[in-house]
Amino acid sequence: MRSGPDHAWAWRRALWLAPLLLAGCGESAPLPPVELQVSVTGIRNDSGTLRAMLCERGEAFPDHCRRFEWQPARAGTAIFRYSMPPGDYAFAVFHDEDGDQRVSMREDGLPAEGVAFSRDAMGANGPPSFSEARFSTAESTRIRALMRYWE
């Protein structure tokens, strides 16, 4: 067995480094992303644009989602695809037929353009809450949302 100043220094260095090396052992690697495919059905015409929002928990659903995309409207069905970490999300889309980049409203307070939400959620006096439209993705998922029009 070796002793002396070099040997003592090696032990001190090993004992000093051990907590640093062990600190990272409890952390897990980030989960791989999952794929989400949203089929929006019931689109009534080719006018304007479909504007879709995907919110994570904690974001102001449906108005201030960080994931936003759009595509030209086509009558029938539209597909939106996302790659994201597993978790809880809510999806909203509206058919911006007049191109003003917002949901136009009728005088009676109902949307003048089509709207759709995950879980086909509908709020009593406005859009649904995040919890009403929430769905979970632990693995790649496909969901449907029905576009609704009040005219």
PDB file of C-alpha atoms in Angstrom:
ATOM      1  CA  MET A   1       0.000   0.000   0.000  1.00  0.00           C
ATOM      2  CA  ARG A   2       1.336   3.315  -1.030  1.00  0.00           C
ATOM      3  CA  SER A   3       1.474   6.303   1.294  1.00  0.00           C
ATOM      4  CA  GLY A   4       2.971   9.740   1.335  1.00  0.00           C
ATOM      5  CA  PRO A   5       2.026  13.234   0.168  1.00  0.00           C
ATOM      6  CA  ASP A   6       1.128  12.188  -3.434  1.00  0.00           C
ATOM      7  CA  HIS A   7      -1.149   9.408  -2.239  1.00  0.00           C
ATOM      8  CA  ALA A   8      -2.916  11.684   0.296  1.00  0.00           C
ATOM      9  CA  TRP A   9      -3.422  14.335  -2.397  1.00  0.00           C
ATOM     10  CA  ALA A  10      -5.005  11.780  -4.754  1.00  0.00           C
ATOM     11  CA  TRP A  11      -7.498  10.752  -2.054  1.00  0.00           C
ATOM     12  CA  ARG A  12      -8.391  14.343  -1.225  1.00  0.00           C
ATOM     13  CA  ARG A  13      -8.954  15.119  -4.913  1.00  0.00           C
ATOM     14  CA  ALA A  14     -11.134  11.997  -5.330  1.00  0.00           C
ATOM     15  CA  LEU A  15     -13.219  12.902  -2.266  1.00  0.00           C
ATOM     16  CA  TRP A  16     -13.615  16.474  -3.523  1.00  0.00           C
ATOM     17  CA  LEU A  17     -14.730  15.353  -7.017  1.00  0.00           C
ATOM     18  CA  ALA A  18     -17.135  12.632  -5.835  1.00  0.00           C
ATOM     19  CA  PRO A  19     -20.011  14.999  -4.901  1.00  0.00           C
ATOM     20  CA  LEU A  20     -19.679  16.783  -8.241  1.00  0.00           C
ATOM     21  CA  LEU A  21     -19.828  13.530 -10.168  1.00  0.00           C
ATOM     22  CA  LEU A  22     -22.744  12.186  -8.134  1.00  0.00           C
ATOM     23  CA  ALA A  23     -24.739  15.416  -8.465  1.00  0.00           C
ATOM     24  CA  GLY A  24     -25.573  14.629 -12.075  1.00  0.00           C
ATOM     25  CA  CYS A  25     -26.493  10.994 -11.463  1.00  0.00           C
ATOM     26  CA  GLY A  26     -30.041  11.711 -10.285  1.00  0.00           C
ATOM     27  CA  GLU A  27     -30.982  13.722 -13.362  1.00  0.00           C
ATOM     28  CA  SER A  28     -32.685  11.894 -16.159  1.00  0.00           C
ATOM     29  CA  ALA A  29     -32.215  12.682 -19.797  1.00  0.00           C
ATOM     30  CA  PRO A  30     -35.002  14.736 -21.389  1.00  0.00           C
ATOM     31  CA  LEU A  31     -37.792  12.612 -22.781  1.00  0.00           C
ATOM     32  CA  PRO A  32     -37.787  12.258 -26.556  1.00  0.00           C
ATOM     33  CA  PRO A  33     -40.410  14.335 -28.365  1.00  0.00           C
ATOM     34  CA  VAL A  34     -43.757  12.835 -29.302  1.00  0.00           C
ATOM     35  CA  GLU A  35     -45.673  13.497 -32.494  1.00  0.00           C
ATOM     36  CA  LEU A  36     -49.160  14.983 -32.429  1.00  0.00           C
ATOM     37  CA  GLN A  37     -51.492  14.965 -35.415  1.00  0.00           C
ATOM     38  CA  VAL A  38     -54.693  17.017 -35.182  1.00  0.00           C
ATOM     39  CA  SER A  39     -57.407  16.397 -37.797  1.00  0.00           C
ATOM     40  CA  VAL A  40     -59.786  19.353 -38.022  1.00  0.00           C
ATOM     41  CA  THR A  41     -63.017  18.268 -39.720  1.00  0.00           C
ATOM     42  CA  GLY A  42     -66.090  20.170 -40.901  1.00  0.00           C
ATOM     43  CA  ILE A  43     -64.342  23.069 -42.663  1.00  0.00           C
ATOM     44  CA  ARG A  44     -67.105  24.584 -44.786  1.00  0.00           C
ATOM     45  CA  ASN A  45     -65.191  26.341 -47.586  1.00  0.00           C
ATOM     46  CA  ASP A  46     -61.845  27.374 -49.082  1.00  0.00           C
ATOM     47  CA  SER A  47     -62.076  31.019 -47.964  1.00  0.00           C
ATOM     48  CA  GLY A  48     -59.357  32.536 -45.815  1.00  0.00           C
ATOM     49  CA  THR A  49     -57.004  30.843 -43.398  1.00  0.00           C
ATOM     50  CA  LEU A  50     -57.060  28.298 -40.580  1.00  0.00           C
ATOM     51  CA  ARG A  51     -55.222  29.675 -37.538  1.00  0.00           C
ATOM     52  CA  ALA A  52     -54.226  27.027 -34.986  1.00  0.00           C
ATOM     53  CA  MET A  53     -52.863  27.370 -31.452  1.00  0.00           C
ATOM     54  CA  LEU A  54     -51.340  24.654 -29.264  1.00  0.00           C
ATOM     55  CA  CYS A  55     -50.981  25.604 -25.588  1.00  0.00           C
ATOM     56  CA  GLU A  56     -49.017  23.961 -22.825  1.00  0.00           C
ATOM     57  CA  ARG A  57     -50.277  24.019 -19.243  1.00  0.00           C
ATOM     58  CA  GLY A  58     -49.733  27.472 -17.757  1.00  0.00           C
ATOM     59  CA  GLU A  59     -50.189  29.405 -20.999  1.00  0.00           C
ATOM     60  CA  ALA A  60     -53.265  31.628 -21.444  1.00  0.00           C
ATOM     61  CA  PHE A  61     -55.428  29.310 -23.548  1.00  0.00           C
ATOM     62  CA  PRO A  62     -56.497  29.950 -26.246  1.00  0.00           C
ATOM     63  CA  ASP A  63     -55.272  33.520 -26.760  1.00  0.00           C
ATOM     64  CA  HIS A  64     -51.576  33.407 -25.894  1.00  0.00           C
ATOM     65  CA  CYS A  65     -50.168  30.046 -26.916  1.00  0.00           C
ATOM     66  CA  ARG A  66     -46.498  29.878 -27.858  1.00  0.00           C
ATOM     67  CA  ARG A  67     -47.147  27.405 -30.680  1.00  0.00           C
ATOM     68  CA  PHE A  68     -49.081  29.054 -33.469  1.00  0.00           C
ATOM     69  CA  GLU A  69     -49.396  28.109 -37.119  1.00  0.00           C
ATOM     70  CA  TRP A  70     -51.693  28.718 -40.027  1.00  0.00           C
ATOM     71  CA  GLN A  71     -52.565  27.182 -43.366  1.00  0.00           C
ATOM     72  CA  PRO A  72     -54.877  28.104 -46.236  1.00  0.00           C
ATOM     73  CA  ALA A  73     -58.428  26.899 -45.630  1.00  0.00           C
ATOM     74  CA  ARG A  74     -59.653  23.941 -47.696  1.00  0.00           C
ATOM     75  CA  ALA A  75     -63.200  22.615 -47.429  1.00  0.00           C
ATOM     76  CA  GLY A  76     -63.376  19.306 -45.561  1.00  0.00           C
ATOM     77  CA  THR A  77     -60.463  18.299 -43.322  1.00  0.00           C
ATOM     78  CA  ALA A  78     -57.152  19.957 -42.406  1.00  0.00           C
ATOM     79  CA  ILE A  79     -54.207  18.297 -40.665  1.00  0.00           C
ATOM     80  CA  PHE A  80     -51.871  20.032 -38.197  1.00  0.00           C
ATOM     81  CA  ARG A  81     -48.711  18.236 -37.033  1.00  0.00           C
ATOM     82  CA  TYR A  82     -46.526  18.988 -34.032  1.00  0.00           C
ATOM     83  CA  SER A  83     -43.408  17.529 -32.422  1.00  0.00           C
ATOM     84  CA  MET A  84     -43.207  18.292 -28.711  1.00  0.00           C
ATOM     85  CA  PRO A  85     -42.265  16.926 -25.294  1.00  0.00           C
ATOM     86  CA  PRO A  86     -44.804  14.651 -23.598  1.00  0.00           C
ATOM     87  CA  GLY A  87     -47.230  16.583 -21.402  1.00  0.00           C
ATOM     88  CA  ASP A  88     -50.620  18.248 -21.120  1.00  0.00           C
ATOM     89  CA  TYR A  89     -51.818  20.440 -23.985  1.00  0.00           C
ATOM     90  CA  ALA A  90     -54.936  22.116 -25.386  1.00  0.00           C
ATOM     91  CA  PHE A  91     -55.589  22.859 -29.074  1.00  0.00           C
ATOM     92  CA  ALA A  92     -57.705  25.593 -30.676  1.00  0.00           C
ATOM     93  CA  VAL A  93     -58.241  26.588 -34.301  1.00  0.00           C
ATOM     94  CA  PHE A  94     -60.442  29.139 -36.013  1.00  0.00           C
ATOM     95  CA  HIS A  95     -61.444  29.641 -39.640  1.00  0.00           C
ATOM     96  CA  ASP A  96     -60.396  33.219 -40.411  1.00  0.00           C
ATOM     97  CA  GLU A  97     -62.652  33.634 -43.435  1.00  0.00           C
ATOM     98  CA  ASP A  98     -62.336  37.436 -43.595  1.00  0.00           C
ATOM     99  CA  GLY A  99     -58.540  37.543 -43.077  1.00  0.00           C
ATOM    100  CA  ASP A 100     -58.550  39.904 -40.078  1.00  0.00           C
ATOM    101  CA  GLN A 101     -56.424  37.480 -37.963  1.00  0.00           C
ATOM    102  CA  ARG A 102     -58.976  37.283 -35.146  1.00  0.00           C
ATOM    103  CA  VAL A 103     -62.267  35.518 -34.471  1.00  0.00           C
ATOM    104  CA  SER A 104     -64.978  37.845 -35.774  1.00  0.00           C
ATOM    105  CA  MET A 105     -68.035  37.966 -33.525  1.00  0.00           C
ATOM    106  CA  ARG A 106     -71.737  38.335 -34.278  1.00  0.00           C
ATOM    107  CA  GLU A 107     -73.920  40.894 -32.496  1.00  0.00           C
ATOM    108  CA  ASP A 108     -75.267  38.171 -30.192  1.00  0.00           C
ATOM    109  CA  GLY A 109     -71.725  37.368 -28.978  1.00  0.00           C
ATOM    110  CA  LEU A 110     -71.293  34.082 -30.853  1.00  0.00           C
ATOM    111  CA  PRO A 111     -68.392  33.585 -33.277  1.00  0.00           C
ATOM    112  CA  ALA A 112     -69.156  34.632 -36.864  1.00  0.00           C
ATOM    113  CA  GLU A 113     -66.395  32.267 -38.039  1.00  0.00           C
ATOM    114  CA  GLY A 114     -65.789  28.587 -37.346  1.00  0.00           C
ATOM    115  CA  VAL A 115     -63.971  27.490 -34.197  1.00  0.00           C
ATOM    116  CA  ALA A 116     -62.771  24.093 -32.966  1.00  0.00           C
ATOM    117  CA  PHE A 117     -61.089  22.873 -29.787  1.00  0.00           C
ATOM    118  CA  SER A 118     -59.453  19.672 -28.611  1.00  0.00           C
ATOM    119  CA  ARG A 119     -61.896  17.245 -26.982  1.00  0.00           C
ATOM    120  CA  ASP A 120     -64.608  19.205 -28.885  1.00  0.00           C
ATOM    121  CA  ALA A 121     -64.766  21.370 -25.771  1.00  0.00           C
ATOM    122  CA  MET A 122     -67.061  24.379 -25.794  1.00  0.00           C
ATOM    123  CA  GLY A 123     -67.221  27.012 -23.055  1.00  0.00           C
ATOM    124  CA  ALA A 124     -70.556  28.162 -21.661  1.00  0.00           C
ATOM    125  CA  ASN A 125     -69.900  31.873 -22.310  1.00  0.00           C
ATOM    126  CA  GLY A 126     -66.848  31.928 -24.543  1.00  0.00           C
ATOM    127  CA  PRO A 127     -63.967  29.626 -25.349  1.00  0.00           C
ATOM    128  CA  PRO A 128     -63.369  26.598 -23.117  1.00  0.00           C
ATOM    129  CA  SER A 129     -60.810  26.638 -20.333  1.00  0.00           C
ATOM    130  CA  PHE A 130     -57.498  24.828 -20.650  1.00  0.00           C
ATOM    131  CA  SER A 131     -58.769  22.034 -18.394  1.00  0.00           C
ATOM    132  CA  GLU A 132     -61.899  21.551 -20.536  1.00  0.00           C
ATOM    133  CA  ALA A 133     -59.814  21.153 -23.715  1.00  0.00           C
ATOM    134  CA  ARG A 134     -56.816  19.403 -22.094  1.00  0.00           C
ATOM    135  CA  PHE A 135     -55.371  16.190 -23.462  1.00  0.00           C
ATOM    136  CA  SER A 136     -52.192  14.324 -22.508  1.00  0.00           C
ATOM    137  CA  THR A 137     -49.429  13.040 -24.740  1.00  0.00           C
ATOM    138  CA  ALA A 138     -47.198  10.362 -23.253  1.00  0.00           C
ATOM    139  CA  GLU A 139     -46.592   8.936 -26.722  1.00  0.00           C
ATOM    140  CA  SER A 140     -47.373   9.942 -30.292  1.00  0.00           C
ATOM    141  CA  THR A 141     -51.058  10.836 -30.509  1.00  0.00           C
ATOM    142  CA  ARG A 142     -53.805  11.608 -33.036  1.00  0.00           C
ATOM    143  CA  ILE A 143     -56.816  13.702 -32.084  1.00  0.00           C
ATOM    144  CA  ARG A 144     -59.791  15.203 -33.931  1.00  0.00           C
ATOM    145  CA  ALA A 145     -61.507  18.553 -33.562  1.00  0.00           C
ATOM    146  CA  LEU A 146     -64.821  19.440 -35.215  1.00  0.00           C
ATOM    147  CA  MET A 147     -65.090  22.935 -36.720  1.00  0.00           C
ATOM    148  CA  ARG A 148     -68.358  24.542 -35.573  1.00  0.00           C
ATOM    149  CA  TYR A 149     -70.166  27.417 -37.275  1.00  0.00           C
ATOM    150  CA  TRP A 150     -73.148  29.349 -35.871  1.00  0.00           C
ATOM    151  CA  GLU A 151     -74.507  30.727 -39.152  1.00  0.00           C
TER     152      GLU A 151
END
